[in-house]
Amino acid sequence: MGEIKKVVVIGTGVLGSQIAFQTAYSGFDVIACDVSDDVLAKARLRLAALVETYRKEVPGAVGGKEAEAIRRLTLSTDLAAAVADADLVIEAVPEVLAFKQAVYEQLATLAPARTIFATNSSTLLPSALKAFTGRPDRFLALHFANNIWKFNTAEVMGTDDTDPSVFETVLKFAADIGMEPIPIRKEKAGYILNSLLAPFLNAAADLAAGGYADPHDVDKVWRIATGAPMGPFQMYDVIGLNTPYNILSQGDARARALAAWLKENYIDKGRLTSSLCPDRSAVAKTARPSLRLRIRSEGRSQISKES
């Protein structure tokens, strides 16, 4: 198994930006890809904020190391060029199965056969994606926690087709970028972290959506009664609401009702955190995003999503 040197991160949202920065900070050459220059402009702001965060919170992140990470990190909308010489591609796009499958169908035609693909999916099983990768033996899940510099777990989970040497290579890569590698020996939706966290957050949302208590009181009870530093809605604020919405909207009837509540009371009002208590109104029907693949006129391959 070859050494990982060149890494591509697909998706520059909250966690995608963190993965890209942490990898560059650890000495790797990184290209972070997304769908448009406008999206990448937002990514630049996230990365600049991460430089300041690392200076304040990460021991040793002074004296230029954090700025050097930015110099190792390239932002691009040109997917084909980005993955042409990649050793590892980490996918961190929205948690929508059809969207991820479309991403892998495109990647399969662009990346070299030697390239390892890894999904950062929060809840989806890699086996639901492997047939679209064109390399099921070189595909697995590599799941990071938000605030990667503090909560530095990296859950590694393969499928029945994953080559054991690929699994070990990705475990080593995770350690090399400062993570605590957590091997998961069998496929489990939600891995370890979200198998514990998701039911907890859903229970909190159910309390607020059902009108039993306001979010700040749910948080207050949890903090006081358990001594925890954050309540569940404060955790939502760290995660952001788009990922929980995408996950819930693909669940059972109750999960979809909670997704609709998040959408109507927060997301549709431009609130991407749960900091403000919502209006108590009827649950709206949830609309799912439509997906399409777009090939740019200059021949560059790109993935786009329409809401």
PDB file of C-alpha atoms in Angstrom:
ATOM      1  CA  MET A   1       0.000   0.000   0.000  1.00  0.00           C
ATOM      2  CA  GLY A   2       1.466   3.348  -1.053  1.00  0.00           C
ATOM      3  CA  GLU A   3       1.979   6.240   1.322  1.00  0.00           C
ATOM      4  CA  ILE A   4      -0.665   8.971   1.476  1.00  0.00           C
ATOM      5  CA  LYS A   5       0.791  12.343   0.523  1.00  0.00           C
ATOM      6  CA  LYS A   6      -1.799  14.180  -1.564  1.00  0.00           C
ATOM      7  CA  VAL A   7      -5.280  14.570  -0.092  1.00  0.00           C
ATOM      8  CA  VAL A   8      -8.455  15.995  -1.630  1.00  0.00           C
ATOM      9  CA  VAL A   9     -11.477  16.986   0.456  1.00  0.00           C
ATOM     10  CA  ILE A  10     -14.781  17.238  -1.433  1.00  0.00           C
ATOM     11  CA  GLY A  11     -17.076  19.694   0.327  1.00  0.00           C
ATOM     12  CA  THR A  12     -15.998  22.807   2.245  1.00  0.00           C
ATOM     13  CA  GLY A  13     -18.796  23.141   4.770  1.00  0.00           C
ATOM     14  CA  VAL A  14     -18.176  23.350   8.494  1.00  0.00           C
ATOM     15  CA  LEU A  15     -16.569  19.926   8.876  1.00  0.00           C
ATOM     16  CA  GLY A  16     -15.093  19.687   5.387  1.00  0.00           C
ATOM     17  CA  SER A  17     -13.153  22.896   6.011  1.00  0.00           C
ATOM     18  CA  GLN A  18     -11.943  21.579   9.342  1.00  0.00           C
ATOM     19  CA  ILE A  19     -10.773  18.280   7.814  1.00  0.00           C
ATOM     20  CA  ALA A  20      -8.922  20.116   5.055  1.00  0.00           C
ATOM     21  CA  PHE A  21      -7.245  22.529   7.462  1.00  0.00           C
ATOM     22  CA  GLN A  22      -6.256  19.884  10.020  1.00  0.00           C
ATOM     23  CA  THR A  23      -4.775  17.734   7.253  1.00  0.00           C
ATOM     24  CA  ALA A  24      -2.761  20.649   5.852  1.00  0.00           C
ATOM     25  CA  TYR A  25      -1.747  21.683   9.381  1.00  0.00           C
ATOM     26  CA  SER A  26      -0.343  18.166   9.808  1.00  0.00           C
ATOM     27  CA  GLY A  27       1.942  18.592   6.807  1.00  0.00           C
ATOM     28  CA  PHE A  28      -0.051  17.154   3.900  1.00  0.00           C
ATOM     29  CA  ASP A  29      -0.739  18.816   0.560  1.00  0.00           C
ATOM     30  CA  VAL A  30      -4.506  19.360   0.372  1.00  0.00           C
ATOM     31  CA  ILE A  31      -6.970  20.469  -2.284  1.00  0.00           C
ATOM     32  CA  ALA A  32     -10.463  21.340  -1.052  1.00  0.00           C
ATOM     33  CA  CYS A  33     -13.170  21.265  -3.745  1.00  0.00           C
ATOM     34  CA  ASP A  34     -16.647  22.690  -3.895  1.00  0.00           C
ATOM     35  CA  VAL A  35     -19.307  23.654  -6.404  1.00  0.00           C
ATOM     36  CA  SER A  36     -18.663  27.362  -7.026  1.00  0.00           C
ATOM     37  CA  ASP A  37     -16.412  30.310  -6.342  1.00  0.00           C
ATOM     38  CA  ASP A  38     -19.105  31.767  -4.088  1.00  0.00           C
ATOM     39  CA  VAL A  39     -19.047  28.659  -1.915  1.00  0.00           C
ATOM     40  CA  LEU A  40     -15.250  28.730  -1.830  1.00  0.00           C
ATOM     41  CA  ALA A  41     -15.341  32.379  -0.731  1.00  0.00           C
ATOM     42  CA  LYS A  42     -17.229  31.235   2.362  1.00  0.00           C
ATOM     43  CA  ALA A  43     -14.691  28.444   2.830  1.00  0.00           C
ATOM     44  CA  ARG A  44     -11.867  31.028   2.848  1.00  0.00           C
ATOM     45  CA  LEU A  45     -13.592  32.815   5.709  1.00  0.00           C
ATOM     46  CA  ARG A  46     -13.920  29.531   7.627  1.00  0.00           C
ATOM     47  CA  LEU A  47     -10.255  28.747   7.056  1.00  0.00           C
ATOM     48  CA  ALA A  48      -9.168  32.209   8.188  1.00  0.00           C
ATOM     49  CA  ALA A  49     -11.231  31.745  11.336  1.00  0.00           C
ATOM     50  CA  LEU A  50      -9.601  28.352  11.900  1.00  0.00           C
ATOM     51  CA  VAL A  51      -6.154  29.960  11.794  1.00  0.00           C
ATOM     52  CA  GLU A  52      -7.193  32.218  14.676  1.00  0.00           C
ATOM     53  CA  THR A  53      -8.874  29.362  16.538  1.00  0.00           C
ATOM     54  CA  TYR A  54      -5.763  27.185  16.306  1.00  0.00           C
ATOM     55  CA  ARG A  55      -3.593  30.051  17.573  1.00  0.00           C
ATOM     56  CA  LYS A  56      -5.823  30.369  20.620  1.00  0.00           C
ATOM     57  CA  GLU A  57      -6.705  26.748  21.341  1.00  0.00           C
ATOM     58  CA  VAL A  58      -4.099  24.380  19.880  1.00  0.00           C
ATOM     59  CA  PRO A  59      -0.800  23.976  21.744  1.00  0.00           C
ATOM     60  CA  GLY A  60       2.111  24.640  19.414  1.00  0.00           C
ATOM     61  CA  ALA A  61       0.001  26.400  16.779  1.00  0.00           C
ATOM     62  CA  VAL A  62       2.128  29.522  16.818  1.00  0.00           C
ATOM     63  CA  GLY A  63       5.250  30.677  15.064  1.00  0.00           C
ATOM     64  CA  GLY A  64       3.876  30.206  11.585  1.00  0.00           C
ATOM     65  CA  LYS A  65       2.715  26.579  11.625  1.00  0.00           C
ATOM     66  CA  GLU A  66      -0.926  27.572  11.362  1.00  0.00           C
ATOM     67  CA  ALA A  67      -0.215  30.010   8.524  1.00  0.00           C
ATOM     68  CA  GLU A  68       1.865  27.383   6.727  1.00  0.00           C
ATOM     69  CA  ALA A  69      -1.232  25.161   6.709  1.00  0.00           C
ATOM     70  CA  ILE A  70      -3.034  27.730   4.556  1.00  0.00           C
ATOM     71  CA  ARG A  71      -0.134  27.707   2.094  1.00  0.00           C
ATOM     72  CA  ARG A  72      -0.452  23.922   1.743  1.00  0.00           C
ATOM     73  CA  LEU A  73      -4.187  24.161   1.093  1.00  0.00           C
ATOM     74  CA  THR A  74      -5.608  24.924  -2.358  1.00  0.00           C
ATOM     75  CA  LEU A  75      -9.263  25.694  -3.035  1.00  0.00           C
ATOM     76  CA  SER A  76     -10.727  24.603  -6.364  1.00  0.00           C
ATOM     77  CA  THR A  77     -13.937  24.113  -8.316  1.00  0.00           C
ATOM     78  CA  ASP A  78     -12.122  21.888 -10.843  1.00  0.00           C
ATOM     79  CA  LEU A  79     -12.881  18.395  -9.590  1.00  0.00           C
ATOM     80  CA  ALA A  80     -11.113  16.562 -12.412  1.00  0.00           C
ATOM     81  CA  ALA A  81      -7.835  18.414 -11.925  1.00  0.00           C
ATOM     82  CA  ALA A  82      -8.047  18.147  -8.151  1.00  0.00           C
ATOM     83  CA  VAL A  83      -8.308  14.348  -8.014  1.00  0.00           C
ATOM     84  CA  ALA A  84      -6.014  13.581 -10.966  1.00  0.00           C
ATOM     85  CA  ASP A  85      -3.068  12.738  -8.694  1.00  0.00           C
ATOM     86  CA  ALA A  86      -4.822  12.192  -5.352  1.00  0.00           C
ATOM     87  CA  ASP A  87      -3.760   9.464  -2.934  1.00  0.00           C
ATOM     88  CA  LEU A  88      -6.852   9.935  -0.759  1.00  0.00           C
ATOM     89  CA  VAL A  89     -10.182  11.631  -1.438  1.00  0.00           C
ATOM     90  CA  ILE A  90     -12.317  12.443   1.615  1.00  0.00           C
ATOM     91  CA  GLU A  91     -15.946  13.156   0.724  1.00  0.00           C
ATOM     92  CA  ALA A  92     -17.760  15.567   3.065  1.00  0.00           C
ATOM     93  CA  VAL A  93     -20.815  16.599   1.032  1.00  0.00           C
ATOM     94  CA  PRO A  94     -24.392  16.933   2.373  1.00  0.00           C
ATOM     95  CA  GLU A  95     -25.859  13.903   4.114  1.00  0.00           C
ATOM     96  CA  VAL A  96     -28.198  12.938   1.263  1.00  0.00           C
ATOM     97  CA  LEU A  97     -27.736   9.427  -0.122  1.00  0.00           C
ATOM     98  CA  ALA A  98     -28.557  10.190  -3.758  1.00  0.00           C
ATOM     99  CA  PHE A  99     -26.261  13.204  -3.730  1.00  0.00           C
ATOM    100  CA  LYS A 100     -23.348  11.210  -2.322  1.00  0.00           C
ATOM    101  CA  GLN A 101     -23.935   8.422  -4.840  1.00  0.00           C
ATOM    102  CA  ALA A 102     -23.817  10.956  -7.669  1.00  0.00           C
ATOM    103  CA  VAL A 103     -20.563  12.358  -6.309  1.00  0.00           C
ATOM    104  CA  TYR A 104     -18.944   8.923  -6.295  1.00  0.00           C
ATOM    105  CA  GLU A 105     -20.176   8.088  -9.787  1.00  0.00           C
ATOM    106  CA  GLN A 106     -18.362  11.172 -10.991  1.00  0.00           C
ATOM    107  CA  LEU A 107     -15.241  10.606  -8.891  1.00  0.00           C
ATOM    108  CA  ALA A 108     -14.964   7.028 -10.163  1.00  0.00           C
ATOM    109  CA  THR A 109     -14.366   8.302 -13.701  1.00  0.00           C
ATOM    110  CA  LEU A 110     -11.879  10.994 -12.690  1.00  0.00           C
ATOM    111  CA  ALA A 111      -9.545   9.635  -9.998  1.00  0.00           C
ATOM    112  CA  PRO A 112      -6.706   7.153 -10.629  1.00  0.00           C
ATOM    113  CA  ALA A 113      -7.444   3.512  -9.819  1.00  0.00           C
ATOM    114  CA  ARG A 114      -4.959   3.653  -6.915  1.00  0.00           C
ATOM    115  CA  THR A 115      -6.822   6.477  -5.133  1.00  0.00           C
ATOM    116  CA  ILE A 116      -8.542   5.617  -1.855  1.00  0.00           C
ATOM    117  CA  PHE A 117     -12.030   7.071  -1.355  1.00  0.00           C
ATOM    118  CA  ALA A 118     -13.369   7.780   2.142  1.00  0.00           C
ATOM    119  CA  THR A 119     -16.776   9.099   3.142  1.00  0.00           C
ATOM    120  CA  ASN A 120     -17.211  11.314   6.177  1.00  0.00           C
ATOM    121  CA  SER A 121     -20.914  10.436   6.273  1.00  0.00           C
ATOM    122  CA  SER A 122     -22.456  10.901   9.701  1.00  0.00           C
ATOM    123  CA  THR A 123     -25.014   8.097   9.475  1.00  0.00           C
ATOM    124  CA  LEU A 124     -24.999   6.383   6.070  1.00  0.00           C
ATOM    125  CA  LEU A 125     -23.372   2.993   5.678  1.00  0.00           C
ATOM    126  CA  PRO A 126     -20.441   2.807   3.253  1.00  0.00           C
ATOM    127  CA  SER A 127     -22.057  -0.279   1.710  1.00  0.00           C
ATOM    128  CA  ALA A 128     -24.819   2.017   0.395  1.00  0.00           C
ATOM    129  CA  LEU A 129     -22.167   3.892  -1.580  1.00  0.00           C
ATOM    130  CA  LYS A 130     -19.527   1.329  -2.519  1.00  0.00           C
ATOM    131  CA  ALA A 131     -21.120   0.242  -5.816  1.00  0.00           C
ATOM    132  CA  PHE A 132     -20.857   3.827  -7.085  1.00  0.00           C
ATOM    133  CA  THR A 133     -17.142   4.235  -6.347  1.00  0.00           C
ATOM    134  CA  GLY A 134     -15.706   1.968  -9.024  1.00  0.00           C
ATOM    135  CA  ARG A 135     -13.305   0.626  -6.360  1.00  0.00           C
ATOM    136  CA  PRO A 136     -15.157  -1.032  -3.470  1.00  0.00           C
ATOM    137  CA  ASP A 137     -11.895  -2.564  -2.223  1.00  0.00           C
ATOM    138  CA  ARG A 138     -10.406   0.939  -1.795  1.00  0.00           C
ATOM    139  CA  PHE A 139     -13.432   2.566  -0.188  1.00  0.00           C
ATOM    140  CA  LEU A 140     -14.438   3.006   3.460  1.00  0.00           C
ATOM    141  CA  ALA A 141     -15.793   5.509   5.967  1.00  0.00           C
ATOM    142  CA  LEU A 142     -13.596   7.997   7.824  1.00  0.00           C
ATOM    143  CA  HIS A 143     -15.804   9.904  10.222  1.00  0.00           C
ATOM    144  CA  PHE A 144     -14.615  12.969  12.144  1.00  0.00           C
ATOM    145  CA  ALA A 145     -16.271  14.849  14.998  1.00  0.00           C
ATOM    146  CA  ASN A 146     -16.983  18.566  14.738  1.00  0.00           C
ATOM    147  CA  ASN A 147     -14.350  20.859  16.276  1.00  0.00           C
ATOM    148  CA  ILE A 148     -11.782  18.408  15.002  1.00  0.00           C
ATOM    149  CA  TRP A 149      -8.855  20.089  16.790  1.00  0.00           C
ATOM    150  CA  LYS A 150     -10.458  19.404  20.186  1.00  0.00           C
ATOM    151  CA  PHE A 151     -12.645  16.341  19.673  1.00  0.00           C
ATOM    152  CA  ASN A 152     -10.080  14.424  17.665  1.00  0.00           C
ATOM    153  CA  THR A 153     -11.647  11.051  17.043  1.00  0.00           C
ATOM    154  CA  ALA A 154     -11.560   9.453  13.604  1.00  0.00           C
ATOM    155  CA  GLU A 155     -13.882   6.464  13.228  1.00  0.00           C
ATOM    156  CA  VAL A 156     -12.735   4.132  10.454  1.00  0.00           C
ATOM    157  CA  MET A 157     -15.284   1.635   9.119  1.00  0.00           C
ATOM    158  CA  GLY A 158     -15.020  -0.507   6.005  1.00  0.00           C
ATOM    159  CA  THR A 159     -17.347  -2.845   4.162  1.00  0.00           C
ATOM    160  CA  ASP A 160     -17.001  -6.553   3.395  1.00  0.00           C
ATOM    161  CA  ASP A 161     -15.124  -5.496   0.248  1.00  0.00           C
ATOM    162  CA  THR A 162     -12.616  -3.125   1.842  1.00  0.00           C
ATOM    163  CA  ASP A 163      -9.027  -4.324   1.459  1.00  0.00           C
ATOM    164  CA  PRO A 164      -7.536  -4.792   4.968  1.00  0.00           C
ATOM    165  CA  SER A 165      -4.385  -2.960   3.863  1.00  0.00           C
ATOM    166  CA  VAL A 166      -6.508   0.041   2.856  1.00  0.00           C
ATOM    167  CA  PHE A 167      -8.186  -0.042   6.269  1.00  0.00           C
ATOM    168  CA  GLU A 168      -4.794  -0.020   8.008  1.00  0.00           C
ATOM    169  CA  THR A 169      -3.483   2.742   5.723  1.00  0.00           C
ATOM    170  CA  VAL A 170      -6.401   4.997   6.622  1.00  0.00           C
ATOM    171  CA  LEU A 171      -5.988   4.251  10.336  1.00  0.00           C
ATOM    172  CA  LYS A 172      -2.357   5.371  10.036  1.00  0.00           C
ATOM    173  CA  PHE A 173      -3.355   8.483   8.091  1.00  0.00           C
ATOM    174  CA  ALA A 174      -5.823   9.408  10.827  1.00  0.00           C
ATOM    175  CA  ALA A 175      -3.068   9.144  13.430  1.00  0.00           C
ATOM    176  CA  ASP A 176      -0.699  11.141  11.214  1.00  0.00           C
ATOM    177  CA  ILE A 177      -3.100  14.104  11.187  1.00  0.00           C
ATOM    178  CA  GLY A 178      -3.427  14.127  14.955  1.00  0.00           C
ATOM    179  CA  MET A 179      -6.583  12.064  15.345  1.00  0.00           C
ATOM    180  CA  GLU A 180      -7.282   9.179  17.680  1.00  0.00           C
ATOM    181  CA  PRO A 181      -8.112   6.378  15.209  1.00  0.00           C
ATOM    182  CA  ILE A 182     -11.117   4.281  16.227  1.00  0.00           C
ATOM    183  CA  PRO A 183     -11.419   1.072  14.176  1.00  0.00           C
ATOM    184  CA  ILE A 184     -15.010  -0.148  13.788  1.00  0.00           C
ATOM    185  CA  ARG A 185     -14.948  -3.813  12.856  1.00  0.00           C
ATOM    186  CA  LYS A 186     -18.480  -4.158  11.484  1.00  0.00           C
ATOM    187  CA  GLU A 187     -20.755  -1.733   9.661  1.00  0.00           C
ATOM    188  CA  LYS A 188     -22.953   0.211  12.029  1.00  0.00           C
ATOM    189  CA  ALA A 189     -25.166   3.110  10.991  1.00  0.00           C
ATOM    190  CA  GLY A 190     -24.084   6.114  13.034  1.00  0.00           C
ATOM    191  CA  TYR A 191     -20.757   4.525  13.926  1.00  0.00           C
ATOM    192  CA  ILE A 192     -20.041   4.830  17.663  1.00  0.00           C
ATOM    193  CA  LEU A 193     -20.365   8.576  18.181  1.00  0.00           C
ATOM    194  CA  ASN A 194     -23.666   9.166  16.404  1.00  0.00           C
ATOM    195  CA  SER A 195     -25.177   5.895  17.640  1.00  0.00           C
ATOM    196  CA  LEU A 196     -24.938   7.546  21.049  1.00  0.00           C
ATOM    197  CA  LEU A 197     -25.463  11.190  20.080  1.00  0.00           C
ATOM    198  CA  ALA A 198     -28.301  11.094  17.531  1.00  0.00           C
ATOM    199  CA  PRO A 199     -30.980   9.575  19.819  1.00  0.00           C
ATOM    200  CA  PHE A 200     -30.056  12.123  22.491  1.00  0.00           C
ATOM    201  CA  LEU A 201     -30.394  15.094  20.113  1.00  0.00           C
ATOM    202  CA  ASN A 202     -33.614  13.714  18.628  1.00  0.00           C
ATOM    203  CA  ALA A 203     -35.121  13.389  22.105  1.00  0.00           C
ATOM    204  CA  ALA A 204     -34.282  17.028  22.790  1.00  0.00           C
ATOM    205  CA  ALA A 205     -35.823  18.159  19.496  1.00  0.00           C
ATOM    206  CA  ASP A 206     -38.937  16.113  20.284  1.00  0.00           C
ATOM    207  CA  LEU A 207     -39.337  17.916  23.611  1.00  0.00           C
ATOM    208  CA  ALA A 208     -39.148  21.335  21.939  1.00  0.00           C
ATOM    209  CA  ALA A 209     -41.156  20.462  18.824  1.00  0.00           C
ATOM    210  CA  GLY A 210     -43.879  18.930  20.968  1.00  0.00           C
ATOM    211  CA  GLY A 211     -44.198  22.115  23.010  1.00  0.00           C
ATOM    212  CA  TYR A 212     -43.091  20.475  26.257  1.00  0.00           C
ATOM    213  CA  ALA A 213     -40.213  22.884  26.928  1.00  0.00           C
ATOM    214  CA  ASP A 214     -38.240  25.635  25.248  1.00  0.00           C
ATOM    215  CA  PRO A 215     -34.758  24.763  23.962  1.00  0.00           C
ATOM    216  CA  HIS A 216     -32.927  26.863  26.563  1.00  0.00           C
ATOM    217  CA  ASP A 217     -34.782  25.062  29.385  1.00  0.00           C
ATOM    218  CA  VAL A 218     -33.969  21.652  27.899  1.00  0.00           C
ATOM    219  CA  ASP A 219     -30.315  22.712  27.858  1.00  0.00           C
ATOM    220  CA  LYS A 220     -30.515  24.059  31.401  1.00  0.00           C
ATOM    221  CA  VAL A 221     -31.913  20.817  32.817  1.00  0.00           C
ATOM    222  CA  TRP A 222     -29.247  18.727  31.118  1.00  0.00           C
ATOM    223  CA  ARG A 223     -26.366  20.942  32.253  1.00  0.00           C
ATOM    224  CA  ILE A 224     -27.521  21.237  35.862  1.00  0.00           C
ATOM    225  CA  ALA A 225     -28.605  17.627  36.334  1.00  0.00           C
ATOM    226  CA  THR A 226     -25.592  15.979  34.693  1.00  0.00           C
ATOM    227  CA  GLY A 227     -22.807  18.533  35.045  1.00  0.00           C
ATOM    228  CA  ALA A 228     -22.316  18.481  31.280  1.00  0.00           C
ATOM    229  CA  PRO A 229     -20.781  21.648  29.793  1.00  0.00           C
ATOM    230  CA  MET A 230     -23.385  21.852  27.009  1.00  0.00           C
ATOM    231  CA  GLY A 231     -27.006  20.965  26.520  1.00  0.00           C
ATOM    232  CA  PRO A 232     -28.367  19.272  23.401  1.00  0.00           C
ATOM    233  CA  PHE A 233     -29.419  22.485  21.666  1.00  0.00           C
ATOM    234  CA  GLN A 234     -26.002  23.983  22.300  1.00  0.00           C
ATOM    235  CA  MET A 235     -24.656  20.869  20.577  1.00  0.00           C
ATOM    236  CA  TYR A 236     -27.002  21.564  17.659  1.00  0.00           C
ATOM    237  CA  ASP A 237     -25.438  25.034  17.501  1.00  0.00           C
ATOM    238  CA  VAL A 238     -21.965  23.517  17.190  1.00  0.00           C
ATOM    239  CA  ILE A 239     -23.080  21.029  14.538  1.00  0.00           C
ATOM    240  CA  GLY A 240     -25.351  23.397  12.617  1.00  0.00           C
ATOM    241  CA  LEU A 241     -28.871  22.415  11.602  1.00  0.00           C
ATOM    242  CA  ASN A 242     -28.383  21.396   7.978  1.00  0.00           C
ATOM    243  CA  THR A 243     -26.831  18.020   8.756  1.00  0.00           C
ATOM    244  CA  PRO A 244     -29.461  17.010  11.363  1.00  0.00           C
ATOM    245  CA  TYR A 245     -32.171  18.162   8.936  1.00  0.00           C
ATOM    246  CA  ASN A 246     -30.773  16.062   6.086  1.00  0.00           C
ATOM    247  CA  ILE A 247     -30.524  12.991   8.314  1.00  0.00           C
ATOM    248  CA  LEU A 248     -33.985  13.347   9.856  1.00  0.00           C
ATOM    249  CA  SER A 249     -35.662  14.018   6.511  1.00  0.00           C
ATOM    250  CA  GLN A 250     -34.672  10.527   5.370  1.00  0.00           C
ATOM    251  CA  GLY A 251     -35.925   8.770   8.505  1.00  0.00           C
ATOM    252  CA  ASP A 252     -39.274   7.428   9.657  1.00  0.00           C
ATOM    253  CA  ALA A 253     -42.459   9.483  10.022  1.00  0.00           C
ATOM    254  CA  ARG A 254     -41.477  10.901  13.414  1.00  0.00           C
ATOM    255  CA  ALA A 255     -37.998  11.811  12.193  1.00  0.00           C
ATOM    256  CA  ARG A 256     -39.464  13.532   9.145  1.00  0.00           C
ATOM    257  CA  ALA A 257     -41.802  15.519  11.397  1.00  0.00           C
ATOM    258  CA  LEU A 258     -38.807  16.726  13.416  1.00  0.00           C
ATOM    259  CA  ALA A 259     -37.019  17.619  10.175  1.00  0.00           C
ATOM    260  CA  ALA A 260     -40.037  19.652   9.102  1.00  0.00           C
ATOM    261  CA  TRP A 261     -40.050  21.434  12.480  1.00  0.00           C
ATOM    262  CA  LEU A 262     -36.375  22.374  12.105  1.00  0.00           C
ATOM    263  CA  LYS A 263     -36.982  23.550   8.557  1.00  0.00           C
ATOM    264  CA  GLU A 264     -40.041  25.669   9.295  1.00  0.00           C
ATOM    265  CA  ASN A 265     -38.914  27.212  12.563  1.00  0.00           C
ATOM    266  CA  TYR A 266     -35.207  27.706  11.855  1.00  0.00           C
ATOM    267  CA  ILE A 267     -33.788  26.916   8.423  1.00  0.00           C
ATOM    268  CA  ASP A 268     -36.517  28.641   6.377  1.00  0.00           C
ATOM    269  CA  LYS A 269     -36.083  31.711   8.586  1.00  0.00           C
ATOM    270  CA  GLY A 270     -32.345  31.855   8.011  1.00  0.00           C
ATOM    271  CA  ARG A 271     -31.519  30.485  11.447  1.00  0.00           C
ATOM    272  CA  LEU A 272     -28.865  27.795  11.079  1.00  0.00           C
ATOM    273  CA  THR A 273     -28.528  27.321  14.825  1.00  0.00           C
ATOM    274  CA  SER A 274     -31.118  26.704  17.512  1.00  0.00           C
ATOM    275  CA  SER A 275     -30.189  29.678  19.678  1.00  0.00           C
ATOM    276  CA  LEU A 276     -33.563  31.422  19.386  1.00  0.00           C
ATOM    277  CA  CYS A 277     -36.745  29.812  20.607  1.00  0.00           C
ATOM    278  CA  PRO A 278     -38.943  29.044  17.585  1.00  0.00           C
ATOM    279  CA  ASP A 279     -42.469  30.026  16.806  1.00  0.00           C
ATOM    280  CA  ARG A 280     -44.949  27.282  17.565  1.00  0.00           C
ATOM    281  CA  SER A 281     -46.621  26.726  14.210  1.00  0.00           C
ATOM    282  CA  ALA A 282     -47.821  23.764  12.233  1.00  0.00           C
ATOM    283  CA  VAL A 283     -45.248  21.378  10.837  1.00  0.00           C
ATOM    284  CA  ALA A 284     -44.628  22.060   7.164  1.00  0.00           C
ATOM    285  CA  LYS A 285     -44.168  19.422   4.544  1.00  0.00           C
ATOM    286  CA  THR A 286     -40.452  18.891   4.037  1.00  0.00           C
ATOM    287  CA  ALA A 287     -39.048  19.336   0.553  1.00  0.00           C
ATOM    288  CA  ARG A 288     -35.940  17.436  -0.433  1.00  0.00           C
ATOM    289  CA  PRO A 289     -33.263  19.021  -2.589  1.00  0.00           C
ATOM    290  CA  SER A 290     -33.055  17.967  -6.211  1.00  0.00           C
ATOM    291  CA  LEU A 291     -29.709  16.933  -7.607  1.00  0.00           C
ATOM    292  CA  ARG A 292     -28.023  17.257 -10.925  1.00  0.00           C
ATOM    293  CA  LEU A 293     -24.603  16.785 -12.412  1.00  0.00           C
ATOM    294  CA  ARG A 294     -23.200  19.665 -14.386  1.00  0.00           C
ATOM    295  CA  ILE A 295     -20.304  19.601 -16.835  1.00  0.00           C
ATOM    296  CA  ARG A 296     -18.800  23.051 -17.226  1.00  0.00           C
ATOM    297  CA  SER A 297     -18.403  24.377 -20.751  1.00  0.00           C
ATOM    298  CA  GLU A 298     -14.619  24.510 -20.418  1.00  0.00           C
ATOM    299  CA  GLY A 299     -14.591  20.759 -19.814  1.00  0.00           C
ATOM    300  CA  ARG A 300     -14.205  20.768 -16.049  1.00  0.00           C
ATOM    301  CA  SER A 301     -16.374  18.310 -14.137  1.00  0.00           C
ATOM    302  CA  GLN A 302     -18.452  19.665 -11.307  1.00  0.00           C
ATOM    303  CA  ILE A 303     -21.203  18.601  -8.952  1.00  0.00           C
ATOM    304  CA  SER A 304     -24.039  20.923  -8.057  1.00  0.00           C
ATOM    305  CA  LYS A 305     -27.125  20.830  -5.864  1.00  0.00           C
ATOM    306  CA  GLU A 306     -30.349  22.724  -6.313  1.00  0.00           C
ATOM    307  CA  SER A 307     -32.795  23.394  -3.504  1.00  0.00           C
TER     308      SER A 307
END
